[in-house]
Coordinates of C-alpha atoms in Angstrom, one line a residue:
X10 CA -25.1 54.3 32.6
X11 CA -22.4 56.0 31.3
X12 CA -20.0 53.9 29.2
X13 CA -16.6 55.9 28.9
X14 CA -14.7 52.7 27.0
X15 CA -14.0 54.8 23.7
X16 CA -10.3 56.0 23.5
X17 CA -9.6 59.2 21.7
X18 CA -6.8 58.2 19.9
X19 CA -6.9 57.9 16.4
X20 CA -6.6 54.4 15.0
X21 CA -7.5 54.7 11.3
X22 CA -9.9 56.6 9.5
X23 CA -13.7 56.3 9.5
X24 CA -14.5 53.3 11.9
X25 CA -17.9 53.6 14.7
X26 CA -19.4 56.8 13.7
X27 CA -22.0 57.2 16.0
X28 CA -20.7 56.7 19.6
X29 CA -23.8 57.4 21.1
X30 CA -26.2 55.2 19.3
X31 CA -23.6 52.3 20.3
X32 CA -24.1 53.4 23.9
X33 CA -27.9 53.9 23.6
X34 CA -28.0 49.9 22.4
X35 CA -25.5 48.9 24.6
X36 CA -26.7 49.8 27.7
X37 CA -30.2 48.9 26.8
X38 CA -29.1 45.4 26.7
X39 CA -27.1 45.7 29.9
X40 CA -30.3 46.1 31.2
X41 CA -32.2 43.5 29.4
X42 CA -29.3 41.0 31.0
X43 CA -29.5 42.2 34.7
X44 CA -33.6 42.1 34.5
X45 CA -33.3 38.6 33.3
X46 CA -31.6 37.5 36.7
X47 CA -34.0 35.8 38.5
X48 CA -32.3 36.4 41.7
X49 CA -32.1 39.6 41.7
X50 CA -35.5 40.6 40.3
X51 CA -37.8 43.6 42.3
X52 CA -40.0 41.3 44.9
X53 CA -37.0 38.1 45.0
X54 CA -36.7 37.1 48.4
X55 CA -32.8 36.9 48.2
X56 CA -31.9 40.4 46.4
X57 CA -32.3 41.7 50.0
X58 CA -29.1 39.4 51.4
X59 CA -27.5 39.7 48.4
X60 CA -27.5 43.4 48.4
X61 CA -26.7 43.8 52.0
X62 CA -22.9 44.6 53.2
X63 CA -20.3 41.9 53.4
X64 CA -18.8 40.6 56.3
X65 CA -15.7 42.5 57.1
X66 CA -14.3 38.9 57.5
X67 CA -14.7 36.1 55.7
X68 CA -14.8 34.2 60.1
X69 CA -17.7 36.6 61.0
X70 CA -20.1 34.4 58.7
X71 CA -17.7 31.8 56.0
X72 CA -21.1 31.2 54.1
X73 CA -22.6 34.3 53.8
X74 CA -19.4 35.8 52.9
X75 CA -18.8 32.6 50.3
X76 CA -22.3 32.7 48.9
X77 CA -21.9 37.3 48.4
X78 CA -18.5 36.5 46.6
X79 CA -19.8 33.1 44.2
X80 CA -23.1 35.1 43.0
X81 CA -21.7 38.2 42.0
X82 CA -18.8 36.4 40.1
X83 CA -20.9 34.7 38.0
X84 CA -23.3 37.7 37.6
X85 CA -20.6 39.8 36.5
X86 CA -19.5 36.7 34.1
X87 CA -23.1 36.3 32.4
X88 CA -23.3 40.4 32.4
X89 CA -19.8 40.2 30.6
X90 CA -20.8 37.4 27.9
X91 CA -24.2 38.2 26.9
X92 CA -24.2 42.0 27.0
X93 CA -20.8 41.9 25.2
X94 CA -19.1 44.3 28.2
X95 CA -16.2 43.6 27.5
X96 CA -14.3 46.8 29.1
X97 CA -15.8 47.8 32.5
X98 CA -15.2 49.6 35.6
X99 CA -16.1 49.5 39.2
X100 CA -18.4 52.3 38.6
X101 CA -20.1 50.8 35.5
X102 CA -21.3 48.0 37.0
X103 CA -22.4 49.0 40.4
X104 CA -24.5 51.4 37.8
X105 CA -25.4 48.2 35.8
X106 CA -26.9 46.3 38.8
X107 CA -29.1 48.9 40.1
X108 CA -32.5 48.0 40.7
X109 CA -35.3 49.9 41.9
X110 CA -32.9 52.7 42.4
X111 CA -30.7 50.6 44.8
X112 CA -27.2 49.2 44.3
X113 CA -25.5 46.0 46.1
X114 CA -23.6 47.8 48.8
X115 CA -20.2 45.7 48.7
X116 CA -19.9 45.4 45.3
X117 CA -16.6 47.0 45.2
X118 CA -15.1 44.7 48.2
X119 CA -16.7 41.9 46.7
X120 CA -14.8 42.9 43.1
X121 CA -11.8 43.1 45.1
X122 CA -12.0 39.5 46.2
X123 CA -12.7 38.2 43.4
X124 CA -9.3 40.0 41.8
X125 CA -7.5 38.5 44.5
X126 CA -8.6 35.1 44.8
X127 CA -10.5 33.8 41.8
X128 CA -9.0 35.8 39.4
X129 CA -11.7 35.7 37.3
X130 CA -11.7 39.6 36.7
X131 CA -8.4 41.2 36.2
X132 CA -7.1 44.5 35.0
X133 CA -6.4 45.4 31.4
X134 CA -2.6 45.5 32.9
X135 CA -2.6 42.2 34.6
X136 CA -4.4 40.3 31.3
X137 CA -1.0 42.4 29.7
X138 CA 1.2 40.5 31.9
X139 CA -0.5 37.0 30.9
X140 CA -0.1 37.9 27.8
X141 CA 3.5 37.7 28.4
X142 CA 4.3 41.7 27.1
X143 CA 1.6 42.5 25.1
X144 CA 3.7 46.1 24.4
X145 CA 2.1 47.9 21.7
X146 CA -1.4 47.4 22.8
X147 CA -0.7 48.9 26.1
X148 CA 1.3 51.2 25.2
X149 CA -1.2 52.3 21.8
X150 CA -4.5 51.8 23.2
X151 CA -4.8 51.3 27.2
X152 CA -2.5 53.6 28.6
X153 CA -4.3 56.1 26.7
X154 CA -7.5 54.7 27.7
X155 CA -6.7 55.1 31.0
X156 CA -5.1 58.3 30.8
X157 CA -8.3 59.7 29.0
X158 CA -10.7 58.1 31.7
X159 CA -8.9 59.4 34.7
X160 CA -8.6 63.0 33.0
X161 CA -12.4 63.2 32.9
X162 CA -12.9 62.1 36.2
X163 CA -10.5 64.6 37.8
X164 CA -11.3 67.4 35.5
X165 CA -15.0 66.7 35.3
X166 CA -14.9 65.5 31.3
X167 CA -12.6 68.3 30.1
X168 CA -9.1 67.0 31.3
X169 CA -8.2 70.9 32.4
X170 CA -5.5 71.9 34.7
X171 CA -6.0 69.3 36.6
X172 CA -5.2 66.5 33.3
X173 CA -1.7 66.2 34.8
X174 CA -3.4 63.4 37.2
X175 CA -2.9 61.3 34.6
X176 CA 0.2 60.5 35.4
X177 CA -0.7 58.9 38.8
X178 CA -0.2 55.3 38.5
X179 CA -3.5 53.7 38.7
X180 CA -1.4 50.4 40.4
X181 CA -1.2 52.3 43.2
X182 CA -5.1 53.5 43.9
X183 CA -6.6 53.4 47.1
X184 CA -8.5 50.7 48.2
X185 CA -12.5 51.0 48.0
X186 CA -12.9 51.0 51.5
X187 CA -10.9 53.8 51.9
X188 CA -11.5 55.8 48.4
X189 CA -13.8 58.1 49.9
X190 CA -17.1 58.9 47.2
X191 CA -17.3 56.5 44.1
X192 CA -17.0 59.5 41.9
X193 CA -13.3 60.6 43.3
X194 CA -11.7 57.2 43.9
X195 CA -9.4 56.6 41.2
X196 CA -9.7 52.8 42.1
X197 CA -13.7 52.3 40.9
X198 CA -12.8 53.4 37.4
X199 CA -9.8 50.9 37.1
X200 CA -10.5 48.9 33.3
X201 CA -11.1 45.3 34.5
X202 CA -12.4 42.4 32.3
X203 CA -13.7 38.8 32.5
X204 CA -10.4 36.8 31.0
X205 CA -11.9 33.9 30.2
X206 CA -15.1 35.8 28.4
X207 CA -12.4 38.4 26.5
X208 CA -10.6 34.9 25.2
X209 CA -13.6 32.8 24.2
X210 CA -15.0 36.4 22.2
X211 CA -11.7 37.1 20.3
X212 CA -12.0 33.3 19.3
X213 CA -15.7 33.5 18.0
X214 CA -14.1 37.2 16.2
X215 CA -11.2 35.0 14.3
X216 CA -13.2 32.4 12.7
X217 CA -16.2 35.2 12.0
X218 CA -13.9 36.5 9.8
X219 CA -12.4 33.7 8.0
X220 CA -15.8 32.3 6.9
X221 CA -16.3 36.1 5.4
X222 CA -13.1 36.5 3.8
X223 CA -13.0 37.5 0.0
X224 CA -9.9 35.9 -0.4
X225 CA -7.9 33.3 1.4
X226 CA -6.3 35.0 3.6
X227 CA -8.7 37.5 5.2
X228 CA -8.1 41.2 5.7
X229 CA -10.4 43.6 6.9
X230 CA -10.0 47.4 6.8
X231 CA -10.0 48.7 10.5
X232 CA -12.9 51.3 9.7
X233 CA -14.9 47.9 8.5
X234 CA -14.1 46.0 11.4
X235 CA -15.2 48.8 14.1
X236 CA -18.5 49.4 12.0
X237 CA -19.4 46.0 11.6
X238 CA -18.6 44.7 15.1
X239 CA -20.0 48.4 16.9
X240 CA -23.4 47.8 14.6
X241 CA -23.7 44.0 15.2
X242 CA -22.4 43.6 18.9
X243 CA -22.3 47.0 20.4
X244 CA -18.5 46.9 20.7
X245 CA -16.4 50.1 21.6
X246 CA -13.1 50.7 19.7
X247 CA -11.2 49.8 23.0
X248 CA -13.0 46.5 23.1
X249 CA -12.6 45.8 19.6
X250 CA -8.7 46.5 19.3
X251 CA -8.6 44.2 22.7
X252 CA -9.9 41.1 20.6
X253 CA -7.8 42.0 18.0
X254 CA -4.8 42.3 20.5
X255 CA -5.9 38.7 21.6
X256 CA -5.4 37.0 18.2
X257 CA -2.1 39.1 17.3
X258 CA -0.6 37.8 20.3
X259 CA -2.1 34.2 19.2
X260 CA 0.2 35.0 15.8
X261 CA -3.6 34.8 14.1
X262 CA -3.8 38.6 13.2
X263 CA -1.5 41.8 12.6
X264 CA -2.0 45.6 12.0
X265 CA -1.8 46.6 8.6
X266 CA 0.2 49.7 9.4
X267 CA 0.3 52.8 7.1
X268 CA 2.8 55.8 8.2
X269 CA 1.4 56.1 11.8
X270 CA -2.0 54.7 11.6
X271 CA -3.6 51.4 11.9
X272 CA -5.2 50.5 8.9
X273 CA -6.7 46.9 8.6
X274 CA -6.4 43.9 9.9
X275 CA -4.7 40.6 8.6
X276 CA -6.2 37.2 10.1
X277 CA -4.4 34.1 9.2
X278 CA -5.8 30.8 7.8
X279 CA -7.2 28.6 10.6
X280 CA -4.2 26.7 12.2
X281 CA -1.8 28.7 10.9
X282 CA 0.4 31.8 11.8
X283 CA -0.2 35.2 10.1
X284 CA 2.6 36.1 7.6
X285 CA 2.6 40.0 7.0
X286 CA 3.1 41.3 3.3
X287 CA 4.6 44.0 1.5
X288 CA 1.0 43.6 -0.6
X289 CA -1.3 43.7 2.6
X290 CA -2.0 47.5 2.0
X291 CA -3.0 47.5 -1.9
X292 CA -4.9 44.3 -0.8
X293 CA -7.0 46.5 1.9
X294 CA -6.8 49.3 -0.8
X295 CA -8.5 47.2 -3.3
X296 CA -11.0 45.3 -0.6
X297 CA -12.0 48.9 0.1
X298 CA -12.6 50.1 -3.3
X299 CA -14.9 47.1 -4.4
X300 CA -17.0 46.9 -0.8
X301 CA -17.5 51.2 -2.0
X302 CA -18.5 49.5 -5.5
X303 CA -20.7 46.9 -4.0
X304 CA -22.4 49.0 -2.1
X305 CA -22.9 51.2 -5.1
X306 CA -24.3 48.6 -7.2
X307 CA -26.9 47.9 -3.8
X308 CA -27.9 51.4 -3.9
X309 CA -28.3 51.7 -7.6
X310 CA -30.4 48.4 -7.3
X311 CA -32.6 50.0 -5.0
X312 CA -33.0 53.2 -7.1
X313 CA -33.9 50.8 -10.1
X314 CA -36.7 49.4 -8.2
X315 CA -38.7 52.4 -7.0
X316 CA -38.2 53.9 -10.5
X317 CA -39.7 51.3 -11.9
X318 CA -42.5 51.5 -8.9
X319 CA -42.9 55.1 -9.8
X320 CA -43.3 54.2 -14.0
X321 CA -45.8 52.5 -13.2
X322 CA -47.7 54.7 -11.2
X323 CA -47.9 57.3 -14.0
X324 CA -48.8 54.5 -16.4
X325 CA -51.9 54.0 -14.3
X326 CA -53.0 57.7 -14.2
X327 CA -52.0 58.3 -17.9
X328 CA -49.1 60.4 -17.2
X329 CA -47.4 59.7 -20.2
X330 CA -44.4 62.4 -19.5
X331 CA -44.0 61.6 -16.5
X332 CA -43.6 58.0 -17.1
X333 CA -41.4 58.8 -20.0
X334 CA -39.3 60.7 -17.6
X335 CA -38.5 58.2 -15.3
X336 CA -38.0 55.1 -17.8
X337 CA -35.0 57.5 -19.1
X338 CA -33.9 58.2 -15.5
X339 CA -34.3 54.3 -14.8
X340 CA -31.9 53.5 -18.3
X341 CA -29.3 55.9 -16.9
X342 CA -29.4 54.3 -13.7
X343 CA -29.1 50.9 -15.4
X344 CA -26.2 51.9 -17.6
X345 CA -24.5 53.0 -14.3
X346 CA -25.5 49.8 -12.6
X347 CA -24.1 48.2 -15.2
X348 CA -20.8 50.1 -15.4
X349 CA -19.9 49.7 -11.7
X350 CA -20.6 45.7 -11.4
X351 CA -18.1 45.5 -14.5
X352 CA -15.8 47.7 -12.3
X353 CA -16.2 45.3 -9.1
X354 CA -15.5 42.1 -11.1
X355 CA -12.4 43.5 -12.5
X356 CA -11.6 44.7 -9.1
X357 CA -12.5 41.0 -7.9
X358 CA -10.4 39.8 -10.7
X359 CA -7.1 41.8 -9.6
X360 CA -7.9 40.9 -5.9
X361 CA -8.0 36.8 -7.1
X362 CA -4.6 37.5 -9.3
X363 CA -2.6 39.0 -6.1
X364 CA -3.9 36.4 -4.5
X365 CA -2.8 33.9 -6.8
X366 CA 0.7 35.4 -7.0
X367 CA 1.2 35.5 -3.3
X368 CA 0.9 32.0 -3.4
X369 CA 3.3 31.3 -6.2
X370 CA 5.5 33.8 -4.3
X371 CA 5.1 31.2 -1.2
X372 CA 5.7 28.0 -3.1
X373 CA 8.6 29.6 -5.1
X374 CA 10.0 30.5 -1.7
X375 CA 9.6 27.5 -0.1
X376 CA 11.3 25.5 -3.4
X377 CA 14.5 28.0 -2.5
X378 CA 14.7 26.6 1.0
X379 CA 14.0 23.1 0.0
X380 CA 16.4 23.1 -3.1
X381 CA 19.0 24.8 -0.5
X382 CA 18.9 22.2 1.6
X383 CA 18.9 19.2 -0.9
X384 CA 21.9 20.9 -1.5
X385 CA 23.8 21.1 1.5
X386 CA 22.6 17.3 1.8
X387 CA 24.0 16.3 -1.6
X388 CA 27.3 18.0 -0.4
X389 CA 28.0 14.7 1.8
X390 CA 28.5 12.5 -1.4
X391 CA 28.9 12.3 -5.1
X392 CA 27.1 10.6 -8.0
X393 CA 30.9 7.8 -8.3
X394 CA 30.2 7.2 -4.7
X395 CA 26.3 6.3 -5.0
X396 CA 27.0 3.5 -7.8
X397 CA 30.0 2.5 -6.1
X398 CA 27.6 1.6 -2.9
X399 CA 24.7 0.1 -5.2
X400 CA 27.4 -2.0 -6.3
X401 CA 28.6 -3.1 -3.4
X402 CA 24.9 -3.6 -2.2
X403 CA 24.5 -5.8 -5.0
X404 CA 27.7 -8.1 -4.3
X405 CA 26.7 -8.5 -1.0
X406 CA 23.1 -10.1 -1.8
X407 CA 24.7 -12.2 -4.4
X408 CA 27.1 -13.5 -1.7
X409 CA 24.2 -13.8 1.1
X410 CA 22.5 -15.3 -1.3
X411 CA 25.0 -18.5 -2.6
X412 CA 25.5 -18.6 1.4
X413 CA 21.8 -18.9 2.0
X414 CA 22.2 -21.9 -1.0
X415 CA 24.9 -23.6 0.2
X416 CA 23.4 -24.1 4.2
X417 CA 20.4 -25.4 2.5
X418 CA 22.0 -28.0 0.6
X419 CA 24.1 -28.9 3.3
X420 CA 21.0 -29.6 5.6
X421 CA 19.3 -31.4 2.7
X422 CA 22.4 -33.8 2.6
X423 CA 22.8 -34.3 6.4
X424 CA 18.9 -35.3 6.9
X425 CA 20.1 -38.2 4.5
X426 CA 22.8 -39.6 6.6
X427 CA 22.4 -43.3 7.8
X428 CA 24.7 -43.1 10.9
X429 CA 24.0 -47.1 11.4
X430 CA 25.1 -50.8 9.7
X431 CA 22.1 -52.6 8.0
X432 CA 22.6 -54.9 10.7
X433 CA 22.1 -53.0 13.2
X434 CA 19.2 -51.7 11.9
X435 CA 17.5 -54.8 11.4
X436 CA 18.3 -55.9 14.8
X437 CA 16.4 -52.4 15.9
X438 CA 13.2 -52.9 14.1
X439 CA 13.4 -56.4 16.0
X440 CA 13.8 -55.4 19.0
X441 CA 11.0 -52.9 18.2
X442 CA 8.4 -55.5 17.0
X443 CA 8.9 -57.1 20.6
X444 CA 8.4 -54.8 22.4
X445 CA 5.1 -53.8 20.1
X446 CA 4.2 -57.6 21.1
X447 CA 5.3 -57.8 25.2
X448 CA 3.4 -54.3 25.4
X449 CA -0.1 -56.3 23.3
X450 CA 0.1 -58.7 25.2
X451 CA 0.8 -57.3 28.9
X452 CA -2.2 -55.1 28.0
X453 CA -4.7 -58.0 27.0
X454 CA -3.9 -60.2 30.2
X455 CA -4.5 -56.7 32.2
X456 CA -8.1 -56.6 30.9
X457 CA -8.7 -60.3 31.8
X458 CA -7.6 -60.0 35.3
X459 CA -9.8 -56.9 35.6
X460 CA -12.8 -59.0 34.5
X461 CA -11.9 -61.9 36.6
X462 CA -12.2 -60.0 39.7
X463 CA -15.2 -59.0 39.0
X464 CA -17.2 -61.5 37.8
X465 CA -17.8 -65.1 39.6
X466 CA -15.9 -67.8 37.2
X467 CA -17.8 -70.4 35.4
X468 CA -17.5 -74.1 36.5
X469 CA -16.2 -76.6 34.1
X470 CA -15.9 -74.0 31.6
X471 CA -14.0 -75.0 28.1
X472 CA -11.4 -73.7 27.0
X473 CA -9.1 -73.7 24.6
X474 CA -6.2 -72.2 22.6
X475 CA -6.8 -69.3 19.4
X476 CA -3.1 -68.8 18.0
X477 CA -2.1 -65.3 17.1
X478 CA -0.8 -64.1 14.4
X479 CA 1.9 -62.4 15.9
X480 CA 4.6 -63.8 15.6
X481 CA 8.4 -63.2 16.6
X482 CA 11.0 -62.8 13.7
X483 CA 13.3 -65.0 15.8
X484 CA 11.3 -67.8 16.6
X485 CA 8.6 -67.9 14.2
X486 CA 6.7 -69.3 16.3
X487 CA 3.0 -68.1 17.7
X488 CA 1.9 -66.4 21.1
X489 CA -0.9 -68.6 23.1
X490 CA -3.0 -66.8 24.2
X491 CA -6.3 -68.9 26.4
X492 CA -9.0 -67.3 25.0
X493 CA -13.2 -69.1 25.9
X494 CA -14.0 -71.3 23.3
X495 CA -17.4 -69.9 22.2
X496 CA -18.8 -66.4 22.7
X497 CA -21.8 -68.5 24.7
X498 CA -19.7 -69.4 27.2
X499 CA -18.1 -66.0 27.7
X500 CA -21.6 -64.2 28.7
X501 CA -20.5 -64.8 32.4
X502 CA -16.8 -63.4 32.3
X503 CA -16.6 -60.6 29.9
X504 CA -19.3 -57.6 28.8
X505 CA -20.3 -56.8 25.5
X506 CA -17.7 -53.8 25.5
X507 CA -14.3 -56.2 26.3
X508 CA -15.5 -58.6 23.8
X509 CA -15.6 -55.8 21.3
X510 CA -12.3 -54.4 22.0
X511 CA -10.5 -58.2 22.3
X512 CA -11.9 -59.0 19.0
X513 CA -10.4 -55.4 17.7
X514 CA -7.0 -55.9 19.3
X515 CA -6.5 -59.4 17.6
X516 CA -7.8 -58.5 14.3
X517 CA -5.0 -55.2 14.5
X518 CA -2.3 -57.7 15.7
X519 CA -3.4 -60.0 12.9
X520 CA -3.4 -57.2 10.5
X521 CA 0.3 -55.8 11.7
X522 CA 1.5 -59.4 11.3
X523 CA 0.4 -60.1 7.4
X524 CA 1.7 -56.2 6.6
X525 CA 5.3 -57.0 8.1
X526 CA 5.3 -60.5 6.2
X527 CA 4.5 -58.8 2.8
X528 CA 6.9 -56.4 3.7
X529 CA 9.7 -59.0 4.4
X530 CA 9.2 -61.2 1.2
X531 CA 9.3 -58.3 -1.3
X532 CA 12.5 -57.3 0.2
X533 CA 13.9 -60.8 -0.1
X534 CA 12.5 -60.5 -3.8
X535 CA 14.4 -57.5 -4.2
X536 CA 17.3 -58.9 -3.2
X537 CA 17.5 -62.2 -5.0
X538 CA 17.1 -59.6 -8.4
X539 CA 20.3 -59.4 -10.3
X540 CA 21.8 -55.7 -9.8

């Protein structure tokens, strides 16, 4: 397959050096991924239907048509996500899914219902217009693109004469049922992509990089970013610079731009926007200069090593000048080793002091904005006018406070109001006491009444008279009460239970009564005392 994602445009220097070995991987794993399909294995019993045509209509045959459309959705998704394939065309993946020599024969229809009505695979224009303007990737890397792909087709991979095609708009191509051959129909070589698989990769790029940031705040020369993503992930320079496009419109990333060339990348801290400085560049400088020292140091480590193999091999056969050869050759190497890790730490060293400053230069900047406001603030009112409202603060609670006092003690004072004569309330507490007595005794002639209906009466039973103790303050005289004369004698009228409770009532009455006496002779003691 063919992959014809890589722009020419210059974005930098170095970057994926070997365009071809990216391919060669690339599409080998394209292939791993399709042969992994079960359904669409040689000898499955439904890559027959799902190879065949499409209905014209969806009416001819709803589930056939439903069932074409679904599968090769999600078989372009999974193709999309696990072969990284990112940037794709018609072409490329009716190429993709060949098998045995044959390709699905409505793949292009079935990619063109699935722009129109799932959506899930858009052009790199329409994923511009979601992106709400996304100008200077457009305009830097995918018109280009496209100019560059169409170019190739027309003019058979020079651009030629016939180059001035390129200025067809590709909005405008003819359908695929009426392009003609696959090879001329400006329409099967349209960039599309999976929007949901292009967001969830630039996501999984961001935080890649933060966990591998030297510093802070990470930045990554462009050159480093193509290699390490095209030797890792088989990524074109298109695809990468999509991702990147991604987080700059997310405000997680910007160009570091020198003159008229991209040269790094700037990724902000997670949950945070990116804030472009005047420093990014010497930063990317310097970041360049110790990767070129660490990688030094890996190489000299390396030569160390086998010299030190080789020594040893000469010791063994008694080779003395040769072995004395390479021990000097391995203590040159050493004293260069050691020279360039002392250059990377003071490299490291500057890197961690710029860093340092850049974040003094942020606080002191935000102290300017913070003391500029306290200012504006402090405008409204003086130092004179902040005592004089303590002051009056103060005043206030004293105030609430004897006000708070003064309700209090006036509440204390009512509570202890006797509204009545000491006559009249002596005559209340009588009048209380009889109706204590009326209510004693209304409730022990209920409970003899109750018993009396329901027990037969005893014949010539004796009775007689037990005085109360309660007593009337007017009178002083005692309430009768018939009560039976011996507890033998009261087996037949009253239970166990009524006894009990009679004997309680009288022996509270009789307490009440001897409490109320006491009560009524100390107060005539008290009043017979001289004052």
């Amino acid at each position: 397959m063919n992959n014809k994602n890589v722009s020419p445009i210059r974005m930098g220097g170095g970057g994926i050096t070997n365009i071809t070995s990216v391919e060669s991987v690339k599409n080998q794993k394209i292939k791993k991924v399709v042969s992994s399909m079960d359904e669409i294995k040689n000898g499955s019993e439904r890559k027959m239907m799902l190879y065949s045509r499409l209905p014209r209509t969806r009416e001819q045959n709803p589930e056939r048509y439903d069932n074409l459309v679904s599968f090769w959705s999600l078989a372009i998704t999974q193709l999309s996500q696990d072969a990284n394939l990112l940037i794709f065309t018609p072409n490329q993946l009716q190429d993709a899914f060949k098998v045995d020599g044959i390709s699905p024969i409505s793949l292009f229809e079935i990619i063109e219902q699935i722009e129109k009505k799932e959506k899930t695979i858009i052009t790199i224009q329409e994923f511009n217009t979601v992106l709400n303007g996304w100008s200077w990737f457009w305009n830097r890397v995918a018109v280009p693109t496209f100019q560059w792909s169409w170019s190739w087709v027309a003019g058979g991979g020079g651009g030629g004469k016939d180059s001035g095609a390129t200025q067809t708009s590709l909005s405008v191509a003819a359908s695929p049922r009426k392009g003609g051959s696959n090879a001329s129909n400006p329409w099967a070589e349209r960039k599309l992509i999976v929007k949901s698989v292009v967001l969830e990769k630039a996501e999984t790029l961001y935080y890649s990089q933060i966990e591998s940031a030297i510093t802070s705040e990470p930045i990554v020369s462009l050159a480093k970013l193509e290699s390490i993503l095209g030797q890792e992930q088989q990524l074109t320079r298109d695809e990468i610079a999509l991702l990147v496009g991604v987080l700059i419109r997310e405000g997680r990333a910007a160009y570091i731009v020198q003159g008229d060339q991209v040269k790094g990348v700037k990724f902000a801290l997670d949950g945070q926007k990116v804030v472009a400085m005047d420093s990014d560049y010497g930063v990317l400088k310097l970041q360049a200069t110790y990767d070129m020292l660490l990688a030094q140091e890996k190489s000299l480590m390396d030569d160390i090593k086998a010299t030190n193999a080789k020594i040893s091999e000469y010791i063994a056969v008694k080779q003395k000048n040769n072995a004395l050869h390479h021990l000097k050759k391995k203590k040159k190497l050493e004293s260069i080793l050691e020279t360039r890790t002392q250059q990377s730490n003071n490299i490291h060293d500057v890197l961690m002091s710029i860093e340092s400053a850049n974040s003094n230069q942020q606080v002191v900047d935000a102290l300017c904005v913070g003391v500029g406001t306290l200012k504006k603030v402090n405008e409204k009112m003086t130092v004179d006018q902040v005592y004089q409202v303590m002051d009056d603060f103060e005043e206030a609670m004293t105030d609430q406070k004897e006000i708070d006092e003064a309700i209090k003690t006036g509440m204390t004072a009512s509570s202890n109001i006797n509204y009545l004569s000491s006559d009249e309330e002596e005559q209340l507490e009588k009048e209380l006491e009889q109706m204590e007595t009326d209510l004693f005794t209304k409730d022990l002639e209920k409970l003899t009444l109750s018993n009396s209906n329901n027990n037969t009466p005893i014949k010539n039973q004796e009775t007689t008279t037990t005085t109360t103790t309660t007593t009337t303050e007017k009178t002083k005289e005692p309430i009768v009460v018939e009560q039976p004369k011996q507890k033998q004698q009261q087996e037949g009228l009253f239970s166990k239970e009524d006894e009990e409770l009679l004997e309680s009532l009288m022996k509270d009455a009789e307490e009440e009564f001897k409490e109320k006496q006491d009560q009524e002779e100390k107060k005539k003691e008290k009043e017979l005392l001289p004052a």
